């Protein structure tokens, strides 16, 4: 009989074994490292030409510490994926790269929906994806395009000390392309098509990248990036029409001072999609991946305008000042039919929908300034960082129409027409959205217009201390001050709310480097996230406390054979409290029943109508559960066995669970959208001589293990695995062929999802609806001309 071991013990034992094996190998290896030649770093650009004699991961990543120190001296998990990696994987969206990064997965239908080390971020987590270290994406629902990306830095673990509010799993920092004094241009044409059943994909993109000096002395340089195209998706009615333009200029005022100004305009129109549903919380009942519950006229338009300013100044070789500012003006509008849930008379076969029109305006205005200084005290080397960051985020969320059909109204026939069969939906039978009422007269609060502000201010400092070549440490502290206001521009009974939260956040790390190319490290870090101002409970209020987390991490890093072989192994234990769970809001009847049953207690200041009836929240509601914990281990490998052969890969084992909850049955439940095991590998080999000279081959393999889409709603649930919507694991294989034609033309033929694996990539907020299917087999041909 096999002995059963608790998940936490398995993680700890696996981690200890792996770290012990890796450590023993690494300590013995540096002697060999001295005998090898240097590998070319992947960030060395030769114009816009693809460099194949480099690596996929750079040796430095400033996002973890805001200091120019090597990864080997960083007591946290951090990776810097360079342009070689982006061009090898050959994709147009940043989110398509996640499957080849360790400890991270896509987890929804917006650019912010990501799972880091078991913890999910959402559209309200502005620091889940940063751009040059500052928050605010120009488009929320689509992932950032790779055309403007120089490299991507992935930092795992809590990072609030340096960046303010952030979820504990980590964040992505997109480092954008900047102007160069060496002239070059790059024109890329890309076409793609689906290949297989249920796959109607067809489309293309064209992009440009021009850069060079404006003045003869090279003091002023400019760059222009652009992309446009049209793509028809694999789901019924799906399409995307993107436009991206980004001009920028850099001015080297003097040898010590540089100023960069960037602009960005992005416009995207898509067929709004609420994706698939799982009746009875049973994944086996999900319809085919192309099934859509939208009408042909449903759409979403997003428009984003951004402006960035970066100033760098060196007072001396050891004292430097950096200033960054980012402003984002985002607008989106949608007209569509939302999937609300399952029809009570036929829940296994029929869904219900609502008529919806909405306009949202969001702005982000944030600044970060810091000073770094290197100095010695009593023979101990210090690298001191002092800085402040702050800004303002606003959100105007205007529901122009929010009508849940009720069969008791005088449009009962129209309401019936909004219902769809899950497996054979008949489209375009319903009346247009405009033919329905703006809201249900019994629920006037549905047509709200929430306006929220979040003001953030933080002061931070850290010190990287080098006691000797063998012993190093880092300490840091942040003071965070967060203010929120919540108001409604339409609902007169809504009581405005103002919230204020302050927190001191510490950080500490230790490094032991017994030999030059090996580092053992341990660290303690914290995170702090005020709950989004737009969040609401079942009473339409926001009484929530900030979520907080602590993390303990330990591991070993190595850079062997002059960085031809880099290995990192880490164990982490993250504890989070005051977590939120989201679900569909209750009707007034459901809320009154829940109050009678003792599930909820109405606050004295809960909103009420003129008749004294409670006004429940509408749309998506939340409750504050208690606590969550994720612990696990990760192994990452980046290797260049030959100058023309690159490998990157990793394995992550994560066990995330609810540790306390006010809902029966949730304590001990696995966190949603978090696989226990995940493996990734990408490799590329370029042939340098012979009849196949200039031909390259790339292969990618990504395995995502079994996950759960929902938390239990009761102690006992007759549905599969206690109603947690178990989702099967899956393996996706990608294949790329690269060919150079002369010195200025590169061709890439890529087959994504080569074996046409069918899988569910993630579950949405409410779990049994908004399930995002994985993209089936896609063939992409790319031609890039560069000078």
Coordinates of C-alpha atoms in Angstrom, one line a residue, residues 56-64 71 74 76-82 100-104 117 151-156 171-173 175 557 566-568 634-638 648-650 680:
X56 CA 17.4 33.5 -24.4
X57 CA 17.9 34.9 -20.9
X58 CA 20.1 37.9 -19.9
X59 CA 22.5 38.0 -16.9
X60 CA 21.0 41.2 -15.5
X61 CA 17.4 42.1 -14.4
X62 CA 16.9 45.4 -12.6
X63 CA 13.2 44.9 -11.9
X64 CA 13.7 42.8 -8.7
X71 CA 20.8 38.0 -11.2
X74 CA 19.7 39.1 -6.4
X76 CA 14.9 36.7 -5.3
X77 CA 13.6 34.7 -8.3
X78 CA 14.0 36.9 -11.5
X79 CA 14.4 36.3 -15.2
X80 CA 15.1 38.6 -18.1
X81 CA 13.8 37.2 -21.4
X82 CA 15.5 39.0 -24.3
X100 CA 7.5 29.1 -21.7
X101 CA 8.1 31.0 -18.5
X102 CA 8.3 29.1 -15.2
X103 CA 5.8 29.7 -12.4
X104 CA 3.3 31.7 -14.5
X117 CA 3.0 31.0 -8.1
X151 CA 12.8 42.4 -23.3
X152 CA 10.6 41.0 -20.5
X153 CA 11.6 40.7 -16.9
X154 CA 9.7 38.3 -14.7
X155 CA 9.9 38.8 -10.9
X156 CA 8.3 36.2 -8.6
X171 CA 4.7 40.6 -11.7
X172 CA 5.9 41.1 -15.3
X173 CA 7.9 44.2 -16.3
X175 CA 10.9 46.9 -21.0
X557 CA 21.6 30.0 -8.5
X566 CA 22.6 28.7 -15.9
X567 CA 20.5 26.8 -13.3
X568 CA 18.2 28.2 -10.6
X634 CA 10.9 25.7 -9.2
X635 CA 13.8 24.6 -11.3
X636 CA 14.9 26.8 -14.3
X637 CA 17.6 26.0 -16.8
X638 CA 19.0 28.2 -19.5
X648 CA 15.4 27.4 -21.9
X649 CA 13.1 25.4 -19.7
X650 CA 11.7 24.9 -16.2
X680 CA 8.1 24.1 -20.2

